mmCIF file of C-alpha atoms and ligand atoms in Angstrom:
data_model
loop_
_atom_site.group_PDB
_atom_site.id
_atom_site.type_symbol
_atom_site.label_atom_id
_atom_site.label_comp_id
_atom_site.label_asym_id
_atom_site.label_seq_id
_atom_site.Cartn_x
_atom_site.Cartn_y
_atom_site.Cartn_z
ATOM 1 C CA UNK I 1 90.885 -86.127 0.723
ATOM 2 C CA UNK I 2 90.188 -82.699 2.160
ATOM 3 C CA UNK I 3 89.780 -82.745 6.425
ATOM 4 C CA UNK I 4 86.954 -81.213 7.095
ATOM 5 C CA UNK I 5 88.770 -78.748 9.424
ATOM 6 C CA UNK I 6 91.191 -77.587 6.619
ATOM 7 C CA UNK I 7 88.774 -75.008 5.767
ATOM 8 C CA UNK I 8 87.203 -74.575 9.215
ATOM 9 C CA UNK I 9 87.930 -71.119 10.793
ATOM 10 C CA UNK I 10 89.402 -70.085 6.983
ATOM 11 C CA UNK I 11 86.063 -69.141 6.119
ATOM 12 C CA UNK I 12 84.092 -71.933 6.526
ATOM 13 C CA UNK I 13 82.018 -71.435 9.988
ATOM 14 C CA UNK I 14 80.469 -74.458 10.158
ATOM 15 C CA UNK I 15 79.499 -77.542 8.458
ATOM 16 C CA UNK I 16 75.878 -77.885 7.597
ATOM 17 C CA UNK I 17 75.796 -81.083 5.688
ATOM 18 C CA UNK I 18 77.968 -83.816 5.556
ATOM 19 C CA UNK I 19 79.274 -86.362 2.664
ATOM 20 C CA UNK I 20 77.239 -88.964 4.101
ATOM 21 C CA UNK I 21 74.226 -87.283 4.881
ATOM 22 C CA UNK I 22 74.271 -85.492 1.596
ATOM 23 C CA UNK I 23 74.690 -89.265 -0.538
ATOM 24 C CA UNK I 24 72.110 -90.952 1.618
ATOM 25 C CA UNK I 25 69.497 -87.861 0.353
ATOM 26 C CA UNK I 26 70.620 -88.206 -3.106
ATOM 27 C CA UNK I 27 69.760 -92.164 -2.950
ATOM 28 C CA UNK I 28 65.993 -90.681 -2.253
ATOM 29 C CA UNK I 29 66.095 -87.548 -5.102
ATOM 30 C CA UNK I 30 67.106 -90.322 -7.659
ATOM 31 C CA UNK I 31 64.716 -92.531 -6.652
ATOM 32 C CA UNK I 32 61.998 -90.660 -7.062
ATOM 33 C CA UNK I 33 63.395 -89.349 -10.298
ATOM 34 C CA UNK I 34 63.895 -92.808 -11.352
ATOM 35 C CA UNK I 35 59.530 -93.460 -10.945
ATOM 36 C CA UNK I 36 58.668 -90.157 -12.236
ATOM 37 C CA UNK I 37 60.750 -90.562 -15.697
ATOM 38 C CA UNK I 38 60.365 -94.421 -16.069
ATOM 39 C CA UNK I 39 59.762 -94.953 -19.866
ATOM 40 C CA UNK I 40 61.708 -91.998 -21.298
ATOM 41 C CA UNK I 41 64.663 -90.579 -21.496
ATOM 42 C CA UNK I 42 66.413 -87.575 -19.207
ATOM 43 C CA UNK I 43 67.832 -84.837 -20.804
ATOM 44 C CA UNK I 44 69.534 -83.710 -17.849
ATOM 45 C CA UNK I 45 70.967 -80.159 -18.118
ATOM 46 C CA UNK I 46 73.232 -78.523 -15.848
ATOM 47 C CA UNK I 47 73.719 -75.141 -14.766
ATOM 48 C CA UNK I 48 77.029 -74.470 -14.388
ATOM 49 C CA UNK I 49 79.513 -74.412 -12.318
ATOM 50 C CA UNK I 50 77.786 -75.032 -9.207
ATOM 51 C CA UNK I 51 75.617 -78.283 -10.260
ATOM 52 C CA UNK I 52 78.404 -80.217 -11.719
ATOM 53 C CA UNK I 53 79.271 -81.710 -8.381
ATOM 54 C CA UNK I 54 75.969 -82.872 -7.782
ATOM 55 C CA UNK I 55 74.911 -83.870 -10.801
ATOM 56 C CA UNK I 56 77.998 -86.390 -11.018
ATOM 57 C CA UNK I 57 76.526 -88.130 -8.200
ATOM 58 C CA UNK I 58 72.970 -87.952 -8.453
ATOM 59 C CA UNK I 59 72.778 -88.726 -12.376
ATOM 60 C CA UNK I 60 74.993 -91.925 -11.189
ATOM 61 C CA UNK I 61 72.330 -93.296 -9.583
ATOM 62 C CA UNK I 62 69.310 -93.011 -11.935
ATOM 63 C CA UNK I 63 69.433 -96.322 -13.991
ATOM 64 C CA UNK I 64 67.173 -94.998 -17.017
ATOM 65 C CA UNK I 65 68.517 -93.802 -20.172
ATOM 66 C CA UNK I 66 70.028 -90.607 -19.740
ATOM 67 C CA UNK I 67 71.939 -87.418 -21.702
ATOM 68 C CA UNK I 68 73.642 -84.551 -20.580
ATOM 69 C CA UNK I 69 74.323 -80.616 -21.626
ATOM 70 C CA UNK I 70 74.977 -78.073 -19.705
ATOM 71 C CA UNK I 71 74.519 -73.994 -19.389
ATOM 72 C CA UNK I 72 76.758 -71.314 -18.712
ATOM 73 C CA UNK I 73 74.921 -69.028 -17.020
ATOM 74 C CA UNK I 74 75.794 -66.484 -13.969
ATOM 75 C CA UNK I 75 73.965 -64.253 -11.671
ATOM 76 C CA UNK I 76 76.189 -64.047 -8.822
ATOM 77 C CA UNK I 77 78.941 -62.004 -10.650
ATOM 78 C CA UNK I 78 81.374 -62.932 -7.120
ATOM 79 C CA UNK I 79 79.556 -61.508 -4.203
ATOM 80 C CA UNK I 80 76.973 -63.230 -1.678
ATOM 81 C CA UNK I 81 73.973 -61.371 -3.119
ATOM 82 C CA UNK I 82 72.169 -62.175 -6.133
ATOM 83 C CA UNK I 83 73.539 -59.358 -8.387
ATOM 84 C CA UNK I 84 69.548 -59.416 -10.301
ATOM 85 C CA UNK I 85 70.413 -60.435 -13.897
ATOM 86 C CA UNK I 86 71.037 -63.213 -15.273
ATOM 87 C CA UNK I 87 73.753 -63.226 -17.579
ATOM 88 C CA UNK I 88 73.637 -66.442 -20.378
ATOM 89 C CA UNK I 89 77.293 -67.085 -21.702
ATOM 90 C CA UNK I 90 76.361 -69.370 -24.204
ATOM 91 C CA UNK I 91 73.499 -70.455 -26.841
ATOM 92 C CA UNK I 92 70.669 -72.762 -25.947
ATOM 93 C CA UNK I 93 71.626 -76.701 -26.670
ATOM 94 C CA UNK I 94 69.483 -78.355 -29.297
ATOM 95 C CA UNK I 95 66.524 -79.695 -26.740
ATOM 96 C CA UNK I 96 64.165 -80.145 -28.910
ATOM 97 C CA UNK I 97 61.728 -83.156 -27.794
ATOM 98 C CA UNK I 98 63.256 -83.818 -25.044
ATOM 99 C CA UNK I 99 62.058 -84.444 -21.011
ATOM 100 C CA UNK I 100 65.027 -81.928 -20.066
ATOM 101 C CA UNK I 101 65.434 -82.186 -15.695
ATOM 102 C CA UNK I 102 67.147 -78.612 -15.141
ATOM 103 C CA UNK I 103 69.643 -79.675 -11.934
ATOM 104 C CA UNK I 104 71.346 -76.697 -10.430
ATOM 105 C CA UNK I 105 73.264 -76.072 -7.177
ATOM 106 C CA UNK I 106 70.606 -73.935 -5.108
ATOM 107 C CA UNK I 107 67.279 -72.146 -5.230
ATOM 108 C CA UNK I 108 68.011 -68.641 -3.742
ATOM 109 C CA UNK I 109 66.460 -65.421 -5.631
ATOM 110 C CA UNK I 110 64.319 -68.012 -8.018
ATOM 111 C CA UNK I 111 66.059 -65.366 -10.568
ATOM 112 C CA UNK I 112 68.618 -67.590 -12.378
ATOM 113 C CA UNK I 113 65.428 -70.784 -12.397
ATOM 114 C CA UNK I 114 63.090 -68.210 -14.068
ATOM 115 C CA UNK I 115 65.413 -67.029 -16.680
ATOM 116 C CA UNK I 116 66.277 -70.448 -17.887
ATOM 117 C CA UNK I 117 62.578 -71.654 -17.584
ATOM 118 C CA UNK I 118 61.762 -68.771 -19.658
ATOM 119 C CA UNK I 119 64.109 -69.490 -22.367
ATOM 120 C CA UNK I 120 63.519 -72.884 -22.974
ATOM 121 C CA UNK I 121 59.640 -72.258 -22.939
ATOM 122 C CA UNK I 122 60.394 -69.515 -25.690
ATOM 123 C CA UNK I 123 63.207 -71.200 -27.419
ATOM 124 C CA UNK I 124 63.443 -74.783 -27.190
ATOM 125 C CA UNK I 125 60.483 -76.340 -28.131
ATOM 126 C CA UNK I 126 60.697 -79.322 -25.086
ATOM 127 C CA UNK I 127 58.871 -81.910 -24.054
ATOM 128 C CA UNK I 128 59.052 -81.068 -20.448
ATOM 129 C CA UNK I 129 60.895 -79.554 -18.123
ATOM 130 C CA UNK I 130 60.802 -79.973 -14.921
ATOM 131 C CA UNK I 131 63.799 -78.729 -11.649
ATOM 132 C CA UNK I 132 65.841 -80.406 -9.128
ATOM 133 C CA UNK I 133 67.906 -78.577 -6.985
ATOM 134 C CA UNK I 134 70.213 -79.513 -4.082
ATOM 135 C CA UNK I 135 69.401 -76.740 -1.763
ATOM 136 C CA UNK I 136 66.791 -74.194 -1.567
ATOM 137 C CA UNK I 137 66.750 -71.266 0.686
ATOM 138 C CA UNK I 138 63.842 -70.540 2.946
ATOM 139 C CA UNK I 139 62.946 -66.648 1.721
ATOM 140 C CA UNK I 140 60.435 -65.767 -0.149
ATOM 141 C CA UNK I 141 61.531 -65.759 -4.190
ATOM 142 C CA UNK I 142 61.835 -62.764 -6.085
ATOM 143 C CA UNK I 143 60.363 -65.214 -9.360
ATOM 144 C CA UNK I 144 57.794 -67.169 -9.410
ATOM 145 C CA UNK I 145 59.567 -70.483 -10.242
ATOM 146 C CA UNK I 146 59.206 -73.954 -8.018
ATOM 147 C CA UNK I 147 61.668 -76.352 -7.893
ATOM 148 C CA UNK I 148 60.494 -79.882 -8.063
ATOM 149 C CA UNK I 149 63.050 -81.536 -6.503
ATOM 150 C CA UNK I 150 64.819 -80.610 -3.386
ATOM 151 C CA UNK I 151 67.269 -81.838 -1.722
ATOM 152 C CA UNK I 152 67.089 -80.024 1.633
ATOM 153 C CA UNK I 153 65.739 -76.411 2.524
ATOM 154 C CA UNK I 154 68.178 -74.566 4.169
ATOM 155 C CA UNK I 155 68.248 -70.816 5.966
ATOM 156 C CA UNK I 156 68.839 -67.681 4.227
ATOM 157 C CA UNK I 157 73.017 -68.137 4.732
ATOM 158 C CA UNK I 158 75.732 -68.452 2.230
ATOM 159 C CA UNK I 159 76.621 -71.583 1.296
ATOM 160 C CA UNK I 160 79.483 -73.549 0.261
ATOM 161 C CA UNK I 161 81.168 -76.660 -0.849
ATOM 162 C CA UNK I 162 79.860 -79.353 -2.561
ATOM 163 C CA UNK I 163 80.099 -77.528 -5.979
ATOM 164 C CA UNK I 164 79.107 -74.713 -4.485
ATOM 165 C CA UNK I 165 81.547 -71.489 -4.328
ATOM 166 C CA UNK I 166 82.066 -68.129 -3.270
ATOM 167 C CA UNK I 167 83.953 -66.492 -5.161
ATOM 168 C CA UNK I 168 84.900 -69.445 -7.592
ATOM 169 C CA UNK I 169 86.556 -70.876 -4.635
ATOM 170 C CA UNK I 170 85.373 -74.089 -2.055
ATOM 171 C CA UNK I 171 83.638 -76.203 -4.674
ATOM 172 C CA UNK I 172 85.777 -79.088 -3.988
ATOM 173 C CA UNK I 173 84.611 -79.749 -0.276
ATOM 174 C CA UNK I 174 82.864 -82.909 0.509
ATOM 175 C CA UNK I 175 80.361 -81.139 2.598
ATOM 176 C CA UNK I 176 78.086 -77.899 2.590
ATOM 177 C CA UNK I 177 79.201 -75.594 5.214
ATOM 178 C CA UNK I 178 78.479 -72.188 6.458
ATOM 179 C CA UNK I 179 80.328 -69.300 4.729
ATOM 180 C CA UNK I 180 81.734 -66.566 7.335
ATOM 181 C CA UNK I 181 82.778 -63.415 5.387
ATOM 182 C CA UNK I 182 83.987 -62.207 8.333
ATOM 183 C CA UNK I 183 86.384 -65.201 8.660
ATOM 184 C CA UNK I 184 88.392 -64.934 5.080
ATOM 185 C CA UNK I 185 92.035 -63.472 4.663
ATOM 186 C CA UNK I 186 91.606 -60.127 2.954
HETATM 187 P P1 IMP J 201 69.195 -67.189 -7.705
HETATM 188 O O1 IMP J 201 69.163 -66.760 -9.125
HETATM 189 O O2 IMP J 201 69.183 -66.036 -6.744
HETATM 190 O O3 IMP J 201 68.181 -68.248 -7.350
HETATM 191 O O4 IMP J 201 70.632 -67.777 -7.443
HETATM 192 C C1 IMP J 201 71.031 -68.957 -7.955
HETATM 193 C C2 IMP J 201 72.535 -69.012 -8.098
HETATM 194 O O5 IMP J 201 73.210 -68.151 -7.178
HETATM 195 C C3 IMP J 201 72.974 -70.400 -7.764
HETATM 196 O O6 IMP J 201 73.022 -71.187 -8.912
HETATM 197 C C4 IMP J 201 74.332 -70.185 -7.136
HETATM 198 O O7 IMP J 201 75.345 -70.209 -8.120
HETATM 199 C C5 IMP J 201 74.284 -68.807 -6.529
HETATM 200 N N1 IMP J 201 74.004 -68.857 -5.064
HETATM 201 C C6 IMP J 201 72.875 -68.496 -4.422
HETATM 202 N N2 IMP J 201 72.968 -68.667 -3.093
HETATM 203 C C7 IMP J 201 74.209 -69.179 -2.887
HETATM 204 C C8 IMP J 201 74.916 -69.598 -1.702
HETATM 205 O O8 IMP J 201 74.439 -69.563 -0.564
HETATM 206 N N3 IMP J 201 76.184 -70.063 -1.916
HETATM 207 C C9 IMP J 201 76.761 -70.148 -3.151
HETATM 208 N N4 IMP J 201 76.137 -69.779 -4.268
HETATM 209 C C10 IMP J 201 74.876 -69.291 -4.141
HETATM 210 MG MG1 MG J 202 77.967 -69.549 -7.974
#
């Protein structure tokens, strides 16, 4: 298990949210899930890397029938800005028919949401789609996309842990914590 101070002062400045409070706000996201889909089946699809984290334990508490794809998809292309395109690495999975619940790490630019949204609305001929997100950042969005789940709304600040990265690196923390550039070995 990683200490919470083994990456404090390497980068991490601060921890935002921890293990507990994050499961204890997942137990409410997949409750409400649960109501809103009673009666038909999730296609949950994940935007990779950053949602598999989250996904493992929010999908692990909605008792409904349930699949899973995923979606390679990058915008971030290693810096802490949005680089403005959306780059897909990969074809669209068969979705046809299906309720597909788009789950991805955070809700920054609203660029990376829109794309997808786009795509499937073009491509994939779905029964619904709807977005749940763990974080979303409180700036106005460059897209107009909505997410509509949230988990919390956090400042405009980089972000990491939890399945979130910078730089491919910190998903594995238990906890969301404040990145500090500043703070990282060159
Ligand atoms: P958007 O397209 O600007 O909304 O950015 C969405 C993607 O950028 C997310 O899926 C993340 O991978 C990445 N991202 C945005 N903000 C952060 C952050 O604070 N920390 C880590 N990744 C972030
Ligand atoms: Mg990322």
């Amino acid at each position: 298990m990683i200490h919470p101070d083994d990456y404090l002062g390497n980068g991490v400045e601060s921890i935002l949210y921890h293990e507990t409070t994050i499961y204890s706000r997942l137990d409410d996201l997949a409750r409400e899930i649960t109501e809103d889909y009673r009666g038909k089946e999730i296609t949950a699809l994940a935007v990779l890397h950053g949602s598999i984290i989250f996904m493992a334990d929010l999908l692990r508490r909605i008792p409904l029938p349930l699949q899973m794809e995923s979606l390679n998809v990058s915008s971030y292309h290693g810096g802490t800005e949005s680089s403005g395109t959306v780059t897909f690495h990969q074809e669209l999975p068969d979705l046809e028919g299906k309720h597909v619940l788009i789950l991805d790490d955070i809700l920054d630019t609203g660029r990376t949401l829109h794309a997808i949204r786009e795509r499937l609305d073009k491509e994939a001929k779905v029964a619904s789609t709807r977005v749940c997100v763990l974080l979303q950042k409180r700036k106005e969005l460059a897209e107009d996309v909505a997410a509509d789940y949230v988990g919390f709304r956090i400042e405009d600040e980089f972000v990491v842990g939890y399945g979130l990265d910078y730089q491919g690196r910190y998903r594995n923390l238990p906890y969301i914590g404040v990145l500090n550039a500043a703070d990282l070995p060159s």
